[in-house]
Short mmCIF file of C-alpha atoms in Angstrom, two decimals:
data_model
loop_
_atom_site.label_atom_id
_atom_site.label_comp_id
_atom_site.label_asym_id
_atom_site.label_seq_id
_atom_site.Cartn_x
_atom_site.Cartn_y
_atom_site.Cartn_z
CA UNK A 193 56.27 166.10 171.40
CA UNK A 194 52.21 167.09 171.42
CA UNK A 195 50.89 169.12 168.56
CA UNK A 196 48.78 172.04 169.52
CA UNK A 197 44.95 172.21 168.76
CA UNK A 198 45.78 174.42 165.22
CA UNK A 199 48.66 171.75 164.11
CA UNK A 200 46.50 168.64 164.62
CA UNK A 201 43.45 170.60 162.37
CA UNK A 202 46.51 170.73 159.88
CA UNK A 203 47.61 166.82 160.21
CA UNK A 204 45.37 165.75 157.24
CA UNK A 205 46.72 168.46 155.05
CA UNK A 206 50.21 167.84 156.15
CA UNK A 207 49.63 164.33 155.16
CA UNK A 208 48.25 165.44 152.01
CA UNK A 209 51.15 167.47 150.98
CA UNK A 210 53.53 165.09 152.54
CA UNK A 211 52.43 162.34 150.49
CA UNK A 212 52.44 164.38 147.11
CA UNK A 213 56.03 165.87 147.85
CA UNK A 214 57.41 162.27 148.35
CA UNK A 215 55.48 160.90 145.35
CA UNK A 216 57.08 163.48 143.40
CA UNK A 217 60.56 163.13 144.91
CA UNK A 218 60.39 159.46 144.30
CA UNK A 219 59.30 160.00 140.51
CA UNK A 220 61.74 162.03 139.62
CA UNK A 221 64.39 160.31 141.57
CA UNK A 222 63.59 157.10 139.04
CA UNK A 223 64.13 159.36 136.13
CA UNK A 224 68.06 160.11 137.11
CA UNK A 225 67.69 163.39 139.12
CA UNK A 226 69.72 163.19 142.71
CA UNK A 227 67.96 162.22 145.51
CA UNK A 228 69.56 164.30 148.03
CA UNK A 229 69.20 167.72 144.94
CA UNK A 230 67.77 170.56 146.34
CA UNK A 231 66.46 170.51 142.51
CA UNK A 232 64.36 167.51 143.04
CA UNK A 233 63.43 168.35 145.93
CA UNK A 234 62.18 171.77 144.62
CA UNK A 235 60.72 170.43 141.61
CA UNK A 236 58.53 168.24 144.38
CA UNK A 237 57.25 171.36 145.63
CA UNK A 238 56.44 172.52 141.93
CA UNK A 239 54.58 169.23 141.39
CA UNK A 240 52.44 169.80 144.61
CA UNK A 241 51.50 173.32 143.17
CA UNK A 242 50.43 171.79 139.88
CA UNK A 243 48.44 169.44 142.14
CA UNK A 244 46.65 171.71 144.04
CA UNK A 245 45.86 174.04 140.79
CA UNK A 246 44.53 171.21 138.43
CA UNK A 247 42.16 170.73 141.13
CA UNK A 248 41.21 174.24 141.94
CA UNK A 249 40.68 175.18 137.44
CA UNK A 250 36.63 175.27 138.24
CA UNK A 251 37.22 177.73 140.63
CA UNK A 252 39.44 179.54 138.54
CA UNK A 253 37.03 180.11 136.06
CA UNK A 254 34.44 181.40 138.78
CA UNK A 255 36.89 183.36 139.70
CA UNK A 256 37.84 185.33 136.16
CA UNK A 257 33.95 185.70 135.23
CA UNK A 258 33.37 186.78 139.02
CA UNK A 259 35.68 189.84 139.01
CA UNK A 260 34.56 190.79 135.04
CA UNK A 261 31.31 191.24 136.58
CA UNK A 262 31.87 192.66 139.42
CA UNK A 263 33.08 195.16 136.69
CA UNK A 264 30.58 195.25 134.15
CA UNK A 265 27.50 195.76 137.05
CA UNK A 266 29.31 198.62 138.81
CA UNK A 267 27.60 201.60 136.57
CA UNK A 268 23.85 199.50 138.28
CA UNK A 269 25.79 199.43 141.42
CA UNK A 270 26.12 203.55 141.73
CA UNK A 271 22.97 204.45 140.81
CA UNK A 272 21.85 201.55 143.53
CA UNK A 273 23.93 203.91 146.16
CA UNK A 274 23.07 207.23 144.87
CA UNK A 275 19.66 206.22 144.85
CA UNK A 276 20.00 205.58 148.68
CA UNK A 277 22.47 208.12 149.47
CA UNK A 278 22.28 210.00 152.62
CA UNK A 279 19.28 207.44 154.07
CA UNK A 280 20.42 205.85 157.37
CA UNK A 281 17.21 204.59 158.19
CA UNK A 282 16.78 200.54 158.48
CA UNK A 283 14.04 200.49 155.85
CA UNK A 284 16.30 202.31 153.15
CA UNK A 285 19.37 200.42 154.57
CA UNK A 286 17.07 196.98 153.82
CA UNK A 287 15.75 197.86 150.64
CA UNK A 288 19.76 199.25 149.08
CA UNK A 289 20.75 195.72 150.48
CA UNK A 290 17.55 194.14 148.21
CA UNK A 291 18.54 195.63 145.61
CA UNK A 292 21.50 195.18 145.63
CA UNK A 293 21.36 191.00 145.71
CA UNK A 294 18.91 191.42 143.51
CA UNK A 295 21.71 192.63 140.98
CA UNK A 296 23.72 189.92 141.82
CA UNK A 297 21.30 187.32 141.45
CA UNK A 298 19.92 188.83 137.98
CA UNK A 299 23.40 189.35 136.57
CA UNK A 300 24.81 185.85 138.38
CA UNK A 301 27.47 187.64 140.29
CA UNK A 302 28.93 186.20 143.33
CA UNK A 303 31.63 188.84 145.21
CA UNK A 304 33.00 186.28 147.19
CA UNK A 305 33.89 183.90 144.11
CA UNK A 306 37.34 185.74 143.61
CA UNK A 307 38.09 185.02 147.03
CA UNK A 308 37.43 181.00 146.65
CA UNK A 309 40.66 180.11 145.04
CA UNK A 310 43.32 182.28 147.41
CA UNK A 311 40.92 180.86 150.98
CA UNK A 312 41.11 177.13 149.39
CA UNK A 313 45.14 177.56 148.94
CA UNK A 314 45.96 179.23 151.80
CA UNK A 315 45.38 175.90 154.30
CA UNK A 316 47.70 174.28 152.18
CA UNK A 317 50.16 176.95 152.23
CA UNK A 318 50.55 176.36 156.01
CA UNK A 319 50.69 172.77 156.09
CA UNK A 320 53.84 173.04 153.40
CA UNK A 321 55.22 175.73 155.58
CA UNK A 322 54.92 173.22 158.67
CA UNK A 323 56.37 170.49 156.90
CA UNK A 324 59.39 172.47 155.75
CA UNK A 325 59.70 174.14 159.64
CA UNK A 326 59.54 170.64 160.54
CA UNK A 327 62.25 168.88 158.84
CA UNK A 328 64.81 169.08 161.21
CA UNK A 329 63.17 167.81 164.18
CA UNK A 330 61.74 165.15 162.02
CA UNK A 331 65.16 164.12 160.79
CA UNK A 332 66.13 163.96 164.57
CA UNK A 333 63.07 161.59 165.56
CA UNK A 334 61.79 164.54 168.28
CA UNK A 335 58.49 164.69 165.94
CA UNK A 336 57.33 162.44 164.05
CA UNK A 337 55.83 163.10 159.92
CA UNK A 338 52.04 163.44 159.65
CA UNK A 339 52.63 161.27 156.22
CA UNK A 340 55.06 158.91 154.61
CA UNK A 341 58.17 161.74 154.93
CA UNK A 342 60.11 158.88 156.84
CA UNK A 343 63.92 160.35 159.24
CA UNK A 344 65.60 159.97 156.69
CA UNK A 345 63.93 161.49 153.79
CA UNK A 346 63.44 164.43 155.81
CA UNK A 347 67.23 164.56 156.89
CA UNK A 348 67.78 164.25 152.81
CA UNK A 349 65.53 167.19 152.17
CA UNK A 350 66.66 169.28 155.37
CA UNK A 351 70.35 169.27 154.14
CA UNK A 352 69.46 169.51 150.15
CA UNK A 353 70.05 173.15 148.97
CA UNK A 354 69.47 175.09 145.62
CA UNK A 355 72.68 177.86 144.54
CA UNK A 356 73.74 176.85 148.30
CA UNK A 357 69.99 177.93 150.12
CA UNK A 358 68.62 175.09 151.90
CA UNK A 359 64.68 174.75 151.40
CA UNK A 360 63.72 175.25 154.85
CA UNK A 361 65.99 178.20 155.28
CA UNK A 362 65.03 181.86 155.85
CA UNK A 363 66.31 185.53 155.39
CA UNK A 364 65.66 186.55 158.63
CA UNK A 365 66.69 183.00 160.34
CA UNK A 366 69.51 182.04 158.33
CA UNK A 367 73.48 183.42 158.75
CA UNK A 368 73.79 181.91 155.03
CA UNK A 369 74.40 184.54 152.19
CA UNK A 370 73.48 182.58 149.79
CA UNK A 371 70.23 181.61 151.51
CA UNK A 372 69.30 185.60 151.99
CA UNK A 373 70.09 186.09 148.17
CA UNK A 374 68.01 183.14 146.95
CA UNK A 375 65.28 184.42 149.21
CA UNK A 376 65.27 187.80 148.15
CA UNK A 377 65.47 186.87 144.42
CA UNK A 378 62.53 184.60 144.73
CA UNK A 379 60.82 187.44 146.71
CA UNK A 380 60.90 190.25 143.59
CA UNK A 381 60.15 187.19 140.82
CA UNK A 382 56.83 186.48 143.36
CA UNK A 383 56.25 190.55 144.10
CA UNK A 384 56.21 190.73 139.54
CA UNK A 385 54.39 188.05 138.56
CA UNK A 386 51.48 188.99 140.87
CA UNK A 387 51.56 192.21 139.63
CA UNK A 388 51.48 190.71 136.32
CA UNK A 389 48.86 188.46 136.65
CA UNK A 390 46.66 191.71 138.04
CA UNK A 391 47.44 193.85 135.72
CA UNK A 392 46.61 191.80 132.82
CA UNK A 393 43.18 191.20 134.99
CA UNK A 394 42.29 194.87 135.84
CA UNK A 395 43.91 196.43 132.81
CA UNK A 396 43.79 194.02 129.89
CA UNK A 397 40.54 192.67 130.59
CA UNK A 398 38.37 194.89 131.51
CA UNK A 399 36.48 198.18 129.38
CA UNK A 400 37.50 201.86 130.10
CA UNK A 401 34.05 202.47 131.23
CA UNK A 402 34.46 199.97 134.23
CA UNK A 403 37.41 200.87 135.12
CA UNK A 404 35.98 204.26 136.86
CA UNK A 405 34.66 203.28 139.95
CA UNK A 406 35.58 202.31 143.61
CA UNK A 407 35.90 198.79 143.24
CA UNK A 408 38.31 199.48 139.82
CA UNK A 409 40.27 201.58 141.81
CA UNK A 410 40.72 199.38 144.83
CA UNK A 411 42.30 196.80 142.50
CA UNK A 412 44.39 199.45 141.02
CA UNK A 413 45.64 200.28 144.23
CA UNK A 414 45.93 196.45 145.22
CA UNK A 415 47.96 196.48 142.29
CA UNK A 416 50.91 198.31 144.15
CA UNK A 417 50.17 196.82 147.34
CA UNK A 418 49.98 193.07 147.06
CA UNK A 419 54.09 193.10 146.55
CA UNK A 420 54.77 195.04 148.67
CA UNK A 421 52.54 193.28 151.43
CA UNK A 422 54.45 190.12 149.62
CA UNK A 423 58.21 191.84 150.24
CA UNK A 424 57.40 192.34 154.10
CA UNK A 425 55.95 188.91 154.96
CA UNK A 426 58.19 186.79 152.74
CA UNK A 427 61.63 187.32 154.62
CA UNK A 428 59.60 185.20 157.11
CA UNK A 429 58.88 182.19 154.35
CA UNK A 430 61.14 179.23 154.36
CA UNK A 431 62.47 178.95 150.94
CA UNK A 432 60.84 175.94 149.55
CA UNK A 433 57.48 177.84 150.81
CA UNK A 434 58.33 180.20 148.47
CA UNK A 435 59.20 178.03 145.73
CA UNK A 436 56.00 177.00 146.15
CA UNK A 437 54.27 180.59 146.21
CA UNK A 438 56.32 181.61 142.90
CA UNK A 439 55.50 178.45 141.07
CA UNK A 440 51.55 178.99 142.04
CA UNK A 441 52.02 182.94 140.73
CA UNK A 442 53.41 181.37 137.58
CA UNK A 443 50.86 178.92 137.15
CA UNK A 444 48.00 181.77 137.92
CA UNK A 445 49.19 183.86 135.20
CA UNK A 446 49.87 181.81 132.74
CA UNK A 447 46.21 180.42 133.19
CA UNK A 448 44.67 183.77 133.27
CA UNK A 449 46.90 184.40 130.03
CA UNK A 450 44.90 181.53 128.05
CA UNK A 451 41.60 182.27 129.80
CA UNK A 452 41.93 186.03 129.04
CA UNK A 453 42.82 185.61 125.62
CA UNK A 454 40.27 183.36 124.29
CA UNK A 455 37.39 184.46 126.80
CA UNK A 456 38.20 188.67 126.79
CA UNK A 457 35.33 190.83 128.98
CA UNK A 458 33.40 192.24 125.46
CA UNK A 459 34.95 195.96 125.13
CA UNK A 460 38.28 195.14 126.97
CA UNK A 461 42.10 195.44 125.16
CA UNK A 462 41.76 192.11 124.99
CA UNK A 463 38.88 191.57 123.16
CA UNK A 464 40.02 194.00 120.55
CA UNK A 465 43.48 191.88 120.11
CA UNK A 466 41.06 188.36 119.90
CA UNK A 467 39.32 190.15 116.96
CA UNK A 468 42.22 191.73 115.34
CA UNK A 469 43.83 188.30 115.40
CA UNK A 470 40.89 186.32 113.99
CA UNK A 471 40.61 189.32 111.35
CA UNK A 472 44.40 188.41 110.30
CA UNK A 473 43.74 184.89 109.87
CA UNK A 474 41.09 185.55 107.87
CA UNK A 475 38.01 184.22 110.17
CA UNK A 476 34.71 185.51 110.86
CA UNK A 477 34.76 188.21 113.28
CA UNK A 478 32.18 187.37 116.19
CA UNK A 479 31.00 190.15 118.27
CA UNK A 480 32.39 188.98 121.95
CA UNK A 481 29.39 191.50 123.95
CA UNK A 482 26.90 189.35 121.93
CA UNK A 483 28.56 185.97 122.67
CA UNK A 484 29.05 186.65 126.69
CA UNK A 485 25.85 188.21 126.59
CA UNK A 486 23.55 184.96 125.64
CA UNK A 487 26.08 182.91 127.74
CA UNK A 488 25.05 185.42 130.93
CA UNK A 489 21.70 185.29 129.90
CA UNK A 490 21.58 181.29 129.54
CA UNK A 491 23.55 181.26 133.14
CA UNK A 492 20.77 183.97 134.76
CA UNK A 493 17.52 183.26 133.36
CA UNK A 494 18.10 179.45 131.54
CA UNK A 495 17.34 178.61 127.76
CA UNK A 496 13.52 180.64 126.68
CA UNK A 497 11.03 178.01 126.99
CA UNK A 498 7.85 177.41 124.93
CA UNK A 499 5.85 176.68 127.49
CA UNK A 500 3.08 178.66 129.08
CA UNK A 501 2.25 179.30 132.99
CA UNK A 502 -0.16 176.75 132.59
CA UNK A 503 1.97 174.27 131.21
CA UNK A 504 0.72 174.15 127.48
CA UNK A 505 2.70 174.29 124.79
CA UNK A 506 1.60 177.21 122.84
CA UNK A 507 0.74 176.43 119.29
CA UNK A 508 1.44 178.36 115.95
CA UNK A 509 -2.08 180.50 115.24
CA UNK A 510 -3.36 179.72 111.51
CA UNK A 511 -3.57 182.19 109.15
CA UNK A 512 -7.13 182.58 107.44
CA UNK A 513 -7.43 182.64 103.66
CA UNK A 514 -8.12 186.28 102.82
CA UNK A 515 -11.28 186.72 100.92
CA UNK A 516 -11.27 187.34 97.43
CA UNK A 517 -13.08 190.81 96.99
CA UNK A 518 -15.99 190.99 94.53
CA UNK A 519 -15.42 193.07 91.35
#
Protein backbone atom coordinates (compact mmCIF):
# COMPACT_ATOMS: atom_id res chain seq x y z
CA UNK A 1 0.00 0.00 0.00
CA UNK A 2 1.72 3.63 -1.12
CA UNK A 3 1.71 6.42 1.39
CA UNK A 4 0.56 9.72 0.10
CA UNK A 5 2.96 12.78 -0.28
CA UNK A 6 1.68 14.21 3.52
CA UNK A 7 2.22 10.53 5.20
CA UNK A 8 5.75 10.01 3.83
CA UNK A 9 6.69 13.92 5.24
CA UNK A 10 5.35 12.17 8.52
CA UNK A 11 7.54 8.74 8.20
CA UNK A 12 10.46 10.20 10.29
CA UNK A 13 8.15 11.35 13.00
CA UNK A 14 6.21 8.18 12.92
CA UNK A 15 9.45 6.48 13.40
CA UNK A 16 10.25 8.76 16.09
CA UNK A 17 7.22 8.12 18.09
CA UNK A 18 7.16 4.54 17.10
CA UNK A 19 10.41 3.90 18.51
CA UNK A 20 9.72 5.80 21.90
CA UNK A 21 6.22 4.00 22.36
CA UNK A 22 7.96 0.55 21.99
CA UNK A 23 10.93 1.59 24.18
CA UNK A 24 8.50 2.42 26.71
CA UNK A 25 6.27 -0.63 26.26
CA UNK A 26 9.28 -2.80 26.49
CA UNK A 27 10.49 -1.01 29.83
CA UNK A 28 7.70 -1.33 31.56
CA UNK A 29 6.89 -4.73 30.33
CA UNK A 30 10.42 -5.82 32.24
CA UNK A 31 9.13 -4.24 35.36
CA UNK A 32 5.93 -6.81 35.63
CA UNK A 33 3.18 -4.74 33.87
CA UNK A 34 1.19 -6.97 31.03
CA UNK A 35 2.29 -6.79 27.76
CA UNK A 36 -0.88 -7.03 26.00
CA UNK A 37 -2.46 -4.01 29.12
CA UNK A 38 -4.08 -1.33 27.60
CA UNK A 39 -2.28 0.25 30.87
CA UNK A 40 1.13 -0.25 29.50
CA UNK A 41 0.33 0.50 26.55
CA UNK A 42 -1.15 3.88 27.71
CA UNK A 43 1.50 4.58 30.05
CA UNK A 44 3.80 4.30 26.59
CA UNK A 45 1.91 7.07 25.28
CA UNK A 46 2.46 9.05 28.67
CA UNK A 47 6.21 8.36 28.37
CA UNK A 48 6.27 9.78 24.72
CA UNK A 49 4.56 13.01 26.11
CA UNK A 50 7.18 13.35 28.81
CA UNK A 51 9.59 12.91 25.89
CA UNK A 52 8.51 15.39 23.74
CA UNK A 53 8.05 18.04 26.79
CA UNK A 54 11.58 17.57 28.43
CA UNK A 55 12.70 18.55 25.13
CA UNK A 56 10.44 21.41 24.36
CA UNK A 57 11.18 23.18 28.57
CA UNK A 58 13.38 26.08 26.64
CA UNK A 59 10.57 26.85 24.73
CA UNK A 60 8.38 26.75 27.52
CA UNK A 61 10.05 29.33 29.23
CA UNK A 62 9.97 31.62 25.99
CA UNK A 63 6.77 30.93 25.99
CA UNK A 64 5.60 32.12 29.80
CA UNK A 65 7.93 35.39 29.58
CA UNK A 66 6.52 35.89 25.89
CA UNK A 67 2.81 36.18 26.83
CA UNK A 68 3.78 38.30 30.36
CA UNK A 69 5.03 40.72 27.98
CA UNK A 70 2.91 40.76 25.56
CA UNK A 71 0.97 41.97 28.72
CA UNK A 72 3.06 44.30 30.42
CA UNK A 73 3.83 46.41 26.79
CA UNK A 74 0.13 46.65 25.88
CA UNK A 75 -0.51 50.24 27.76
CA UNK A 76 2.93 51.35 24.86
CA UNK A 77 1.01 49.34 22.44
CA UNK A 78 -2.36 51.73 22.57
CA UNK A 79 -0.89 54.80 22.61
CA UNK A 80 1.29 53.27 19.45
CA UNK A 81 -2.41 52.83 17.74
CA UNK A 82 -4.06 55.86 19.00
CA UNK A 83 -1.22 57.71 17.93
CA UNK A 84 -1.91 56.40 14.34
CA UNK A 85 -5.52 56.11 14.51
CA UNK A 86 -7.61 56.95 11.61
CA UNK A 87 -4.22 57.23 9.14
CA UNK A 88 -4.55 54.79 6.19
CA UNK A 89 -1.84 56.20 4.37
CA UNK A 90 1.39 53.82 3.64
CA UNK A 91 3.76 56.26 5.34
CA UNK A 92 1.69 56.24 8.72
CA UNK A 93 0.89 52.49 8.11
CA UNK A 94 5.06 52.07 7.88
CA UNK A 95 6.00 54.16 10.59
CA UNK A 96 2.90 52.37 13.36
CA UNK A 97 4.60 49.10 12.03
CA UNK A 98 8.31 50.81 13.12
CA UNK A 99 7.24 51.49 16.02
CA UNK A 100 5.77 49.01 16.82
CA UNK A 101 8.98 46.37 16.37
CA UNK A 102 10.71 48.82 17.78
CA UNK A 103 8.73 47.97 21.11
CA UNK A 104 9.33 44.58 20.67
CA UNK A 105 12.85 44.73 20.10
CA UNK A 106 13.43 47.32 23.14
CA UNK A 107 11.27 45.33 25.53
CA UNK A 108 12.59 41.69 23.93
CA UNK A 109 9.14 40.58 23.03
CA UNK A 110 8.58 38.05 20.44
CA UNK A 111 4.47 37.46 19.65
CA UNK A 112 5.07 34.45 17.95
CA UNK A 113 7.09 32.75 20.95
CA UNK A 114 3.73 31.50 22.59
CA UNK A 115 2.96 29.89 19.48
CA UNK A 116 6.48 27.82 19.33
CA UNK A 117 5.59 25.13 21.73
CA UNK A 118 1.73 24.18 20.43
CA UNK A 119 3.37 24.42 16.20
CA UNK A 120 6.46 22.11 17.47
CA UNK A 121 3.80 19.49 19.11
CA UNK A 122 1.32 19.50 16.76
CA UNK A 123 3.55 17.33 13.93
CA UNK A 124 3.89 14.91 16.50
CA UNK A 125 0.37 14.84 17.38
CA UNK A 126 -0.37 13.53 13.85
CA UNK A 127 2.22 11.06 13.51
CA UNK A 128 0.78 9.37 17.02
CA UNK A 129 -2.63 9.74 15.57
CA UNK A 130 -1.34 7.80 12.33
CA UNK A 131 0.27 5.24 14.21
CA UNK A 132 -2.77 4.51 16.35
CA UNK A 133 -5.19 4.72 12.87
CA UNK A 134 -2.68 2.39 11.68
CA UNK A 135 -2.58 -0.48 13.95
CA UNK A 136 -4.89 -2.63 12.45
CA UNK A 137 -3.68 -2.76 9.04
CA UNK A 138 -0.26 -3.07 10.45
CA UNK A 139 -1.27 -6.06 12.54
CA UNK A 140 -2.68 -7.52 9.21
CA UNK A 141 0.72 -6.98 7.18
CA UNK A 142 -1.40 -4.57 4.45
CA UNK A 143 1.08 -1.64 5.74
CA UNK A 144 3.95 -1.94 7.01
CA UNK A 145 5.40 0.30 10.57
CA UNK A 146 7.53 3.36 9.75
CA UNK A 147 9.66 2.09 13.02
CA UNK A 148 10.36 -0.97 15.06
CA UNK A 149 6.25 -1.47 15.90
CA UNK A 150 6.75 -5.09 14.41
CA UNK A 151 2.72 -7.35 13.35
CA UNK A 152 2.62 -8.41 16.23
CA UNK A 153 3.22 -5.69 18.65
CA UNK A 154 0.80 -3.74 16.81
CA UNK A 155 -1.88 -6.64 16.90
CA UNK A 156 -0.96 -6.56 20.92
CA UNK A 157 -1.64 -2.87 21.12
CA UNK A 158 -4.70 -2.88 18.56
CA UNK A 159 -6.64 -5.40 20.81
CA UNK A 160 -5.27 -3.91 24.38
CA UNK A 161 -8.07 -1.77 25.97
CA UNK A 162 -8.34 0.50 29.15
CA UNK A 163 -12.10 0.12 31.34
CA UNK A 164 -12.93 -1.96 27.99
CA UNK A 165 -11.92 1.21 25.25
CA UNK A 166 -9.39 0.06 22.92
CA UNK A 167 -6.61 2.83 22.22
CA UNK A 168 -7.27 3.28 18.70
CA UNK A 169 -10.98 3.46 19.19
CA UNK A 170 -13.29 6.47 18.66
CA UNK A 171 -16.72 8.00 19.78
CA UNK A 172 -17.90 8.60 16.59
CA UNK A 173 -16.29 5.22 14.96
CA UNK A 174 -16.78 2.86 17.63
CA UNK A 175 -20.34 0.76 18.49
CA UNK A 176 -18.46 0.18 22.00
CA UNK A 177 -20.10 1.93 25.10
CA UNK A 178 -17.46 1.72 26.96
CA UNK A 179 -15.18 3.20 24.30
CA UNK A 180 -17.74 6.42 23.90
CA UNK A 181 -17.63 6.80 27.80
CA UNK A 182 -13.84 6.61 28.12
CA UNK A 183 -13.70 9.08 25.28
CA UNK A 184 -15.98 11.48 26.56
CA UNK A 185 -14.46 11.35 30.10
CA UNK A 186 -11.04 11.98 28.77
CA UNK A 187 -12.63 14.77 26.61
CA UNK A 188 -14.02 17.07 29.83
CA UNK A 189 -10.56 16.10 32.00
CA UNK A 190 -8.65 17.65 28.56
CA UNK A 191 -11.53 20.61 28.02
CA UNK A 192 -10.50 21.53 32.37
CA UNK A 193 -7.13 21.28 32.56
CA UNK A 194 -6.64 23.65 29.58
CA UNK A 195 -8.80 25.92 31.05
CA UNK A 196 -6.79 25.55 34.06
CA UNK A 197 -3.59 25.96 32.80
CA UNK A 198 -5.04 29.47 31.10
CA UNK A 199 -6.54 30.69 33.71
CA UNK A 200 -3.77 30.44 36.06
CA UNK A 201 -1.77 32.22 32.95
CA UNK A 202 -4.21 35.13 32.18
CA UNK A 203 -5.61 35.46 35.67
CA UNK A 204 -2.99 34.48 38.22
CA UNK A 205 -0.17 35.87 36.50
CA UNK A 206 -0.75 38.77 35.17
CA UNK A 207 -1.53 42.67 36.92
CA UNK A 208 -5.11 44.20 36.83
CA UNK A 209 -3.74 46.95 34.80
CA UNK A 210 -2.87 44.51 31.86
CA UNK A 211 -5.57 42.78 31.93
CA UNK A 212 -7.68 45.75 30.14
CA UNK A 213 -6.92 45.56 26.73
CA UNK A 214 -7.67 43.63 23.43
CA UNK A 215 -5.12 41.16 23.59
CA UNK A 216 -6.25 40.41 27.61
CA UNK A 217 -9.53 39.99 26.45
CA UNK A 218 -8.90 37.72 23.53
CA UNK A 219 -7.34 35.25 26.00
CA UNK A 220 -10.23 35.69 28.24
CA UNK A 221 -12.43 34.78 25.61
CA UNK A 222 -9.97 31.89 24.43
CA UNK A 223 -10.49 30.91 27.81
CA UNK A 224 -14.13 29.62 27.05
CA UNK A 225 -13.36 28.65 23.68
CA UNK A 226 -10.35 26.38 23.58
CA UNK A 227 -12.75 23.45 25.27
CA UNK A 228 -15.15 23.86 23.61
CA UNK A 229 -13.17 23.89 20.18
CA UNK A 230 -11.50 20.72 22.21
CA UNK A 231 -15.24 18.97 22.84
CA UNK A 232 -16.08 19.24 18.97
CA UNK A 233 -12.84 17.92 17.45
CA UNK A 234 -12.05 15.26 20.05
CA UNK A 235 -15.02 12.75 19.29
CA UNK A 236 -12.81 12.45 16.16
CA UNK A 237 -9.42 11.47 18.34
CA UNK A 238 -8.57 7.87 18.74
CA UNK A 239 -8.31 7.28 22.36
CA UNK A 240 -4.71 6.75 22.97
CA UNK A 241 -4.40 10.26 20.94
CA UNK A 242 -6.11 11.58 23.61
CA UNK A 243 -4.32 9.97 26.30
CA UNK A 244 -1.70 11.59 24.88
CA UNK A 245 -3.36 15.20 24.62
CA UNK A 246 -4.55 14.92 28.45
CA UNK A 247 -1.21 13.76 29.70
CA UNK A 248 0.54 16.87 27.67
CA UNK A 249 -2.39 19.32 29.38
CA UNK A 250 -1.26 17.80 32.66
CA UNK A 251 2.25 18.16 32.13
CA UNK A 252 1.65 22.01 30.79
CA UNK A 253 0.03 22.95 33.90
CA UNK A 254 1.78 21.53 36.27
CA UNK A 255 4.93 23.24 34.66
CA UNK A 256 3.34 26.54 34.41
CA UNK A 257 2.32 25.87 38.21
CA UNK A 258 6.19 25.80 39.28
CA UNK A 259 7.21 28.42 36.71
CA UNK A 260 4.37 30.77 37.83
CA UNK A 261 5.00 30.42 41.32
CA UNK A 262 8.58 31.04 41.66
CA UNK A 263 8.87 33.47 38.52
CA UNK A 264 5.22 35.62 39.11
CA UNK A 265 4.79 38.79 36.36
CA UNK A 266 5.79 41.72 39.27
CA UNK A 267 2.13 43.06 40.34
CA UNK A 268 0.25 39.77 39.49
CA UNK A 269 -1.84 37.45 42.35
CA UNK A 270 0.91 35.55 42.14
CA UNK A 271 3.54 37.63 43.01
CA UNK A 272 1.66 38.82 46.02
CA UNK A 273 1.27 34.96 47.28
CA UNK A 274 5.44 34.48 46.48
CA UNK A 275 5.89 37.43 48.93
CA UNK A 276 3.34 36.59 51.45
CA UNK A 277 4.93 33.16 51.58
CA UNK A 278 8.56 34.27 51.91
CA UNK A 279 7.14 36.88 54.58
CA UNK A 280 5.77 33.67 56.61
CA UNK A 281 8.93 31.93 56.54
CA UNK A 282 10.55 34.65 57.73
CA UNK A 283 12.85 35.67 54.53
CA UNK A 284 13.71 38.83 53.02
CA UNK A 285 11.05 40.15 50.95
CA UNK A 286 12.53 41.01 47.35
CA UNK A 287 10.63 43.34 45.26
CA UNK A 288 9.74 40.94 42.06
CA UNK A 289 9.17 44.46 39.48
CA UNK A 290 12.81 45.23 40.51
CA UNK A 291 14.15 41.66 40.01
CA UNK A 292 12.33 41.07 36.37
CA UNK A 293 13.14 44.47 35.67
CA UNK A 294 17.22 44.20 35.64
CA UNK A 295 16.70 40.64 34.20
CA UNK A 296 14.64 42.49 31.06
CA UNK A 297 17.03 45.05 31.06
CA UNK A 298 20.20 42.60 31.04
CA UNK A 299 18.12 40.52 28.18
CA UNK A 300 17.37 44.06 26.06
CA UNK A 301 20.24 46.23 26.38
CA UNK A 302 23.21 43.62 27.97
CA UNK A 303 25.25 44.27 31.29
CA UNK A 304 26.32 48.60 31.37
CA UNK A 305 29.74 48.66 30.13
CA UNK A 306 32.65 50.96 31.12
CA UNK A 307 33.77 51.53 28.04
CA UNK A 308 33.57 54.60 25.88
CA UNK A 309 32.61 54.97 21.96
CA UNK A 310 36.10 55.15 21.43
CA UNK A 311 37.01 52.18 23.17
CA UNK A 312 38.80 53.66 26.35
CA UNK A 313 38.17 52.75 29.50
CA UNK A 314 37.13 55.79 31.28
CA UNK A 315 39.12 56.52 34.35
CA UNK A 316 38.09 57.83 37.90
CA UNK A 317 38.80 61.95 37.72
CA UNK A 318 41.10 63.02 40.84
CA UNK A 319 39.96 65.18 43.23
CA UNK A 320 42.27 68.35 43.86
CA UNK A 321 43.35 69.25 47.37
CA UNK A 322 41.24 72.28 48.28
CA UNK A 323 43.32 75.22 49.20
CA UNK A 324 43.72 76.21 52.58
CA UNK A 325 42.32 79.89 52.76
CA UNK A 326 44.58 82.57 54.27
CA UNK A 327 43.47 84.04 57.63
Amino acid sequence: MERSFFEQLLLPLEWFVEWVLVAFHSLLARFGMPEASGWTWGLSIAGLVVVIRIVLIPLFVKQIQSSRRMQLIQPEMQKIQAKYKGKTDPESRQKMSEETMDLYRRTGTNPFASCLPILIQMPFFFALFRTLNNLSKVASGELSSAGPLSQQLAAQAESSSIFGAQLSATFLYSDSTEAKIVTVVLIVLMSATTFITQHQLTMKNMPASALDNPVARQQKMMLYLFPLIFAVSGVNFPVGVLIYWFVTNLWSMGQQFVVIRRMPTPGSEAEKALQERRRRRGKPVTPAKAVTAANEQAETQGPVSDVRKGGQRQQPRRQQPRKKRKS
